[in-house]
Amino acid sequence: FDPLADVVPPDYTLCLPVPKGKTYTLAPGTYCDKTLSGNITLEPGVYIMRGTAIKPGGNGSLTGQGVTIFLMEGAQIYINANEQVNLSPPTSGPYAGITIFENHENTSALTLNGGANSVISGFVYAPDAPVSYAGNSDMSGQGDCLRLVGKTVQMTGNSSIKTDCSAVLGSREMYASRLITLVK
């Protein structure tokens, strides 16, 4: 059972430059072979990370409403406990309901160890990679929902996930989500 088997990542565009400094806003597009750190705000849209690491760093943040992040060619996201993350997916279009999509060829670990006020909603999809979901947070709080798909999913700490997502994900709802499903 692969809830996003029909999703085709967008074509790559030219690699965009990353602004200098520790606080910046990124426009939708393709970012290549960089480490993004500090306080990162994503404008609504689709982001393709090619070999890019998103690591906000101590007391950094990653924020974006209406965003889909595609992790390609070894790209990864590493959120540590002191960092804040607030991400939500678009509500319409081809990537509605998808917040993070790690392509099948990418086996880089996806680490979401958010702080107490962190919120991620929508699908977090890494079918061939380990997903670590930890921290003393309700990453799907404030009425939002979260769907984790990974080769392995490790949940530790006081983390929680809201299980009724039909209002948020619509046609992408993963109806078998109340079960742990093993896929060979």
Tab-separated table of C-alpha atoms in Angstrom:
chain	number	residue	atom	x	y	z
A	1	PHE	CA	0.000	0.000	0.000
A	2	ASP	CA	1.709	3.165	-1.216
A	3	PRO	CA	-0.576	6.175	-0.743
A	4	LEU	CA	1.499	8.440	-3.004
A	5	ALA	CA	2.554	5.957	-5.701
A	6	ASP	CA	0.870	8.088	-8.373
A	7	VAL	CA	2.735	11.304	-7.503
A	8	VAL	CA	5.300	12.425	-10.081
A	9	PRO	CA	7.880	14.957	-8.862
A	10	PRO	CA	8.141	18.135	-10.927
A	11	ASP	CA	10.890	18.681	-13.474
A	12	TYR	CA	14.024	20.367	-12.180
A	13	THR	CA	14.584	24.025	-12.879
A	14	LEU	CA	17.836	25.981	-12.726
A	15	CYS	CA	19.443	26.035	-9.284
A	16	LEU	CA	18.583	29.180	-7.362
A	17	PRO	CA	21.056	31.002	-5.101
A	18	VAL	CA	20.561	30.964	-1.332
A	19	PRO	CA	20.581	34.415	0.296
A	20	LYS	CA	23.384	35.166	2.731
A	21	GLY	CA	22.710	35.543	6.435
A	22	LYS	CA	20.976	33.558	9.138
A	23	THR	CA	17.425	34.765	8.451
A	24	TYR	CA	16.032	34.576	4.943
A	25	THR	CA	13.015	33.833	2.777
A	26	LEU	CA	13.209	31.413	-0.147
A	27	ALA	CA	11.077	31.550	-3.287
A	28	PRO	CA	9.742	28.319	-4.808
A	29	GLY	CA	12.186	26.580	-7.133
A	30	THR	CA	15.210	24.283	-7.177
A	31	TYR	CA	18.066	24.513	-4.673
A	32	CYS	CA	21.199	22.431	-5.231
A	33	ASP	CA	24.062	21.125	-3.099
A	34	LYS	CA	23.675	23.603	-0.233
A	35	THR	CA	23.145	23.425	3.508
A	36	LEU	CA	20.241	25.644	4.525
A	37	SER	CA	20.493	26.796	8.132
A	38	GLY	CA	19.238	29.566	10.404
A	39	ASN	CA	15.712	30.964	10.302
A	40	ILE	CA	14.271	29.816	6.986
A	41	THR	CA	10.905	30.972	5.648
A	42	LEU	CA	9.483	29.304	2.544
A	43	GLU	CA	7.006	31.200	0.377
A	44	PRO	CA	4.005	29.098	-0.760
A	45	GLY	CA	4.867	26.751	-3.623
A	46	VAL	CA	6.978	23.773	-4.674
A	47	TYR	CA	10.613	23.355	-3.614
A	48	ILE	CA	13.030	20.864	-5.154
A	49	MET	CA	16.074	20.163	-3.006
A	50	ARG	CA	18.842	18.412	-4.977
A	51	GLY	CA	21.607	17.189	-2.680
A	52	THR	CA	20.614	19.918	-0.221
A	53	ALA	CA	20.529	19.581	3.560
A	54	ILE	CA	17.956	21.546	5.537
A	55	LYS	CA	19.393	21.865	9.051
A	56	PRO	CA	18.146	24.996	10.829
A	57	GLY	CA	20.749	24.604	13.610
A	58	GLY	CA	20.538	25.631	17.259
A	59	ASN	CA	17.419	27.727	17.854
A	60	GLY	CA	16.811	27.994	14.095
A	61	SER	CA	13.459	27.574	12.366
A	62	LEU	CA	11.820	26.268	9.206
A	63	THR	CA	8.474	27.847	8.337
A	64	GLY	CA	6.214	27.584	5.317
A	65	GLN	CA	2.476	27.487	4.660
A	66	GLY	CA	1.207	25.911	1.443
A	67	VAL	CA	4.562	24.300	0.625
A	68	THR	CA	5.679	20.981	-0.842
A	69	ILE	CA	9.352	20.086	-0.407
A	70	PHE	CA	10.779	17.430	-2.749
A	71	LEU	CA	13.985	15.819	-1.453
A	72	MET	CA	16.003	14.521	-4.416
A	73	GLU	CA	19.522	13.185	-4.986
A	74	GLY	CA	20.417	12.641	-1.325
A	75	ALA	CA	18.728	15.790	0.001
A	76	GLN	CA	17.666	15.607	3.633
A	77	ILE	CA	15.889	17.438	6.432
A	78	TYR	CA	17.273	17.331	9.956
A	79	ILE	CA	15.228	19.115	12.626
A	80	ASN	CA	16.783	19.046	16.091
A	81	ALA	CA	15.043	19.492	19.446
A	82	ASN	CA	15.835	23.208	19.903
A	83	GLU	CA	14.591	24.139	16.455
A	84	GLN	CA	11.075	25.163	15.520
A	85	VAL	CA	9.254	23.922	12.455
A	86	ASN	CA	5.875	25.034	11.148
A	87	LEU	CA	5.008	23.509	7.772
A	88	SER	CA	1.723	22.901	5.997
A	89	PRO	CA	0.958	21.605	2.486
A	90	PRO	CA	-0.965	23.260	-0.322
A	91	THR	CA	-4.712	22.612	-0.258
A	92	SER	CA	-5.139	22.415	-4.039
A	93	GLY	CA	-3.175	21.458	-7.123
A	94	PRO	CA	-1.190	18.317	-7.981
A	95	TYR	CA	0.636	18.257	-4.627
A	96	ALA	CA	-2.304	19.046	-2.352
A	97	GLY	CA	-1.821	17.484	1.075
A	98	ILE	CA	1.909	16.738	0.557
A	99	THR	CA	4.407	18.627	2.720
A	100	ILE	CA	7.608	16.572	2.359
A	101	PHE	CA	8.198	14.069	-0.447
A	102	GLU	CA	11.480	12.137	-0.533
A	103	ASN	CA	11.807	10.329	-3.857
A	104	HIS	CA	12.221	6.542	-3.972
A	105	GLU	CA	15.912	6.681	-4.912
A	106	ASN	CA	16.736	8.851	-1.886
A	107	THR	CA	17.632	6.846	1.230
A	108	SER	CA	18.775	9.788	3.393
A	109	ALA	CA	17.311	9.721	6.894
A	110	LEU	CA	14.514	12.181	7.620
A	111	THR	CA	14.765	13.491	11.201
A	112	LEU	CA	11.922	15.471	12.789
A	113	ASN	CA	12.820	16.164	16.424
A	114	GLY	CA	10.863	19.368	16.821
A	115	GLY	CA	10.537	21.697	19.779
A	116	ALA	CA	7.440	22.233	21.873
A	117	ASN	CA	5.741	24.628	19.453
A	118	SER	CA	6.519	22.749	16.238
A	119	VAL	CA	3.718	21.815	13.842
A	120	ILE	CA	3.873	19.786	10.626
A	121	SER	CA	0.709	18.844	8.774
A	122	GLY	CA	0.061	16.803	5.650
A	123	PHE	CA	2.049	13.900	4.245
A	124	VAL	CA	5.680	13.363	5.166
A	125	TYR	CA	6.717	10.708	2.658
A	126	ALA	CA	10.077	8.906	2.620
A	127	PRO	CA	9.290	5.379	1.372
A	128	ASP	CA	12.907	4.182	1.107
A	129	ALA	CA	14.400	6.031	4.076
A	130	PRO	CA	14.236	5.865	7.861
A	131	VAL	CA	12.060	8.499	9.528
A	132	SER	CA	12.763	9.579	13.103
A	133	TYR	CA	9.925	11.444	14.805
A	134	ALA	CA	10.706	12.553	18.321
A	135	GLY	CA	10.536	15.288	20.880
A	136	ASN	CA	8.159	16.592	23.470
A	137	SER	CA	5.841	18.045	20.909
A	138	ASP	CA	2.518	17.555	19.244
A	139	MET	CA	3.852	18.066	15.728
A	140	SER	CA	0.323	17.705	14.382
A	141	GLY	CA	-1.315	20.006	16.897
A	142	GLN	CA	-3.650	22.933	16.385
A	143	GLY	CA	-6.221	20.765	14.607
A	144	ASP	CA	-3.879	19.743	11.795
A	145	CYS	CA	-2.970	16.200	10.803
A	146	LEU	CA	0.201	14.384	9.890
A	147	ARG	CA	0.820	11.224	7.866
A	148	LEU	CA	4.246	9.588	8.124
A	149	VAL	CA	5.392	7.121	5.471
A	150	GLY	CA	8.903	5.704	5.733
A	151	LYS	CA	10.922	2.569	5.207
A	152	THR	CA	11.059	2.574	8.996
A	153	VAL	CA	9.413	5.037	11.375
A	154	GLN	CA	10.832	5.470	14.862
A	155	MET	CA	8.725	7.462	17.322
A	156	THR	CA	10.213	8.468	20.666
A	157	GLY	CA	9.552	11.027	23.371
A	158	ASN	CA	6.107	12.478	23.947
A	159	SER	CA	5.278	12.891	20.266
A	160	SER	CA	1.753	12.403	18.962
A	161	ILE	CA	-0.100	12.282	15.657
A	162	LYS	CA	-3.718	13.155	14.909
A	163	THR	CA	-5.363	10.224	13.124
A	164	ASP	CA	-8.417	11.795	11.457
A	165	CYS	CA	-7.119	13.730	8.481
A	166	SER	CA	-9.997	13.525	6.021
A	167	ALA	CA	-10.761	17.232	6.337
A	168	VAL	CA	-7.147	18.200	5.631
A	169	LEU	CA	-5.995	15.669	3.028
A	170	GLY	CA	-9.211	15.122	1.108
A	171	SER	CA	-8.620	12.695	-1.758
A	172	ARG	CA	-5.114	11.918	-0.466
A	173	GLU	CA	-6.417	10.543	2.828
A	174	MET	CA	-4.650	7.322	3.803
A	175	TYR	CA	-7.613	5.290	4.992
A	176	ALA	CA	-5.479	2.433	6.308
A	177	SER	CA	-3.641	4.921	8.517
A	178	ARG	CA	-5.036	3.598	11.748
A	179	LEU	CA	-3.032	0.451	11.131
A	180	ILE	CA	0.655	-0.140	10.926
A	181	THR	CA	1.181	-1.370	7.403
A	182	LEU	CA	4.312	-3.228	6.363
A	183	VAL	CA	5.161	-3.085	2.691
A	184	LYS	CA	7.632	-5.499	1.158
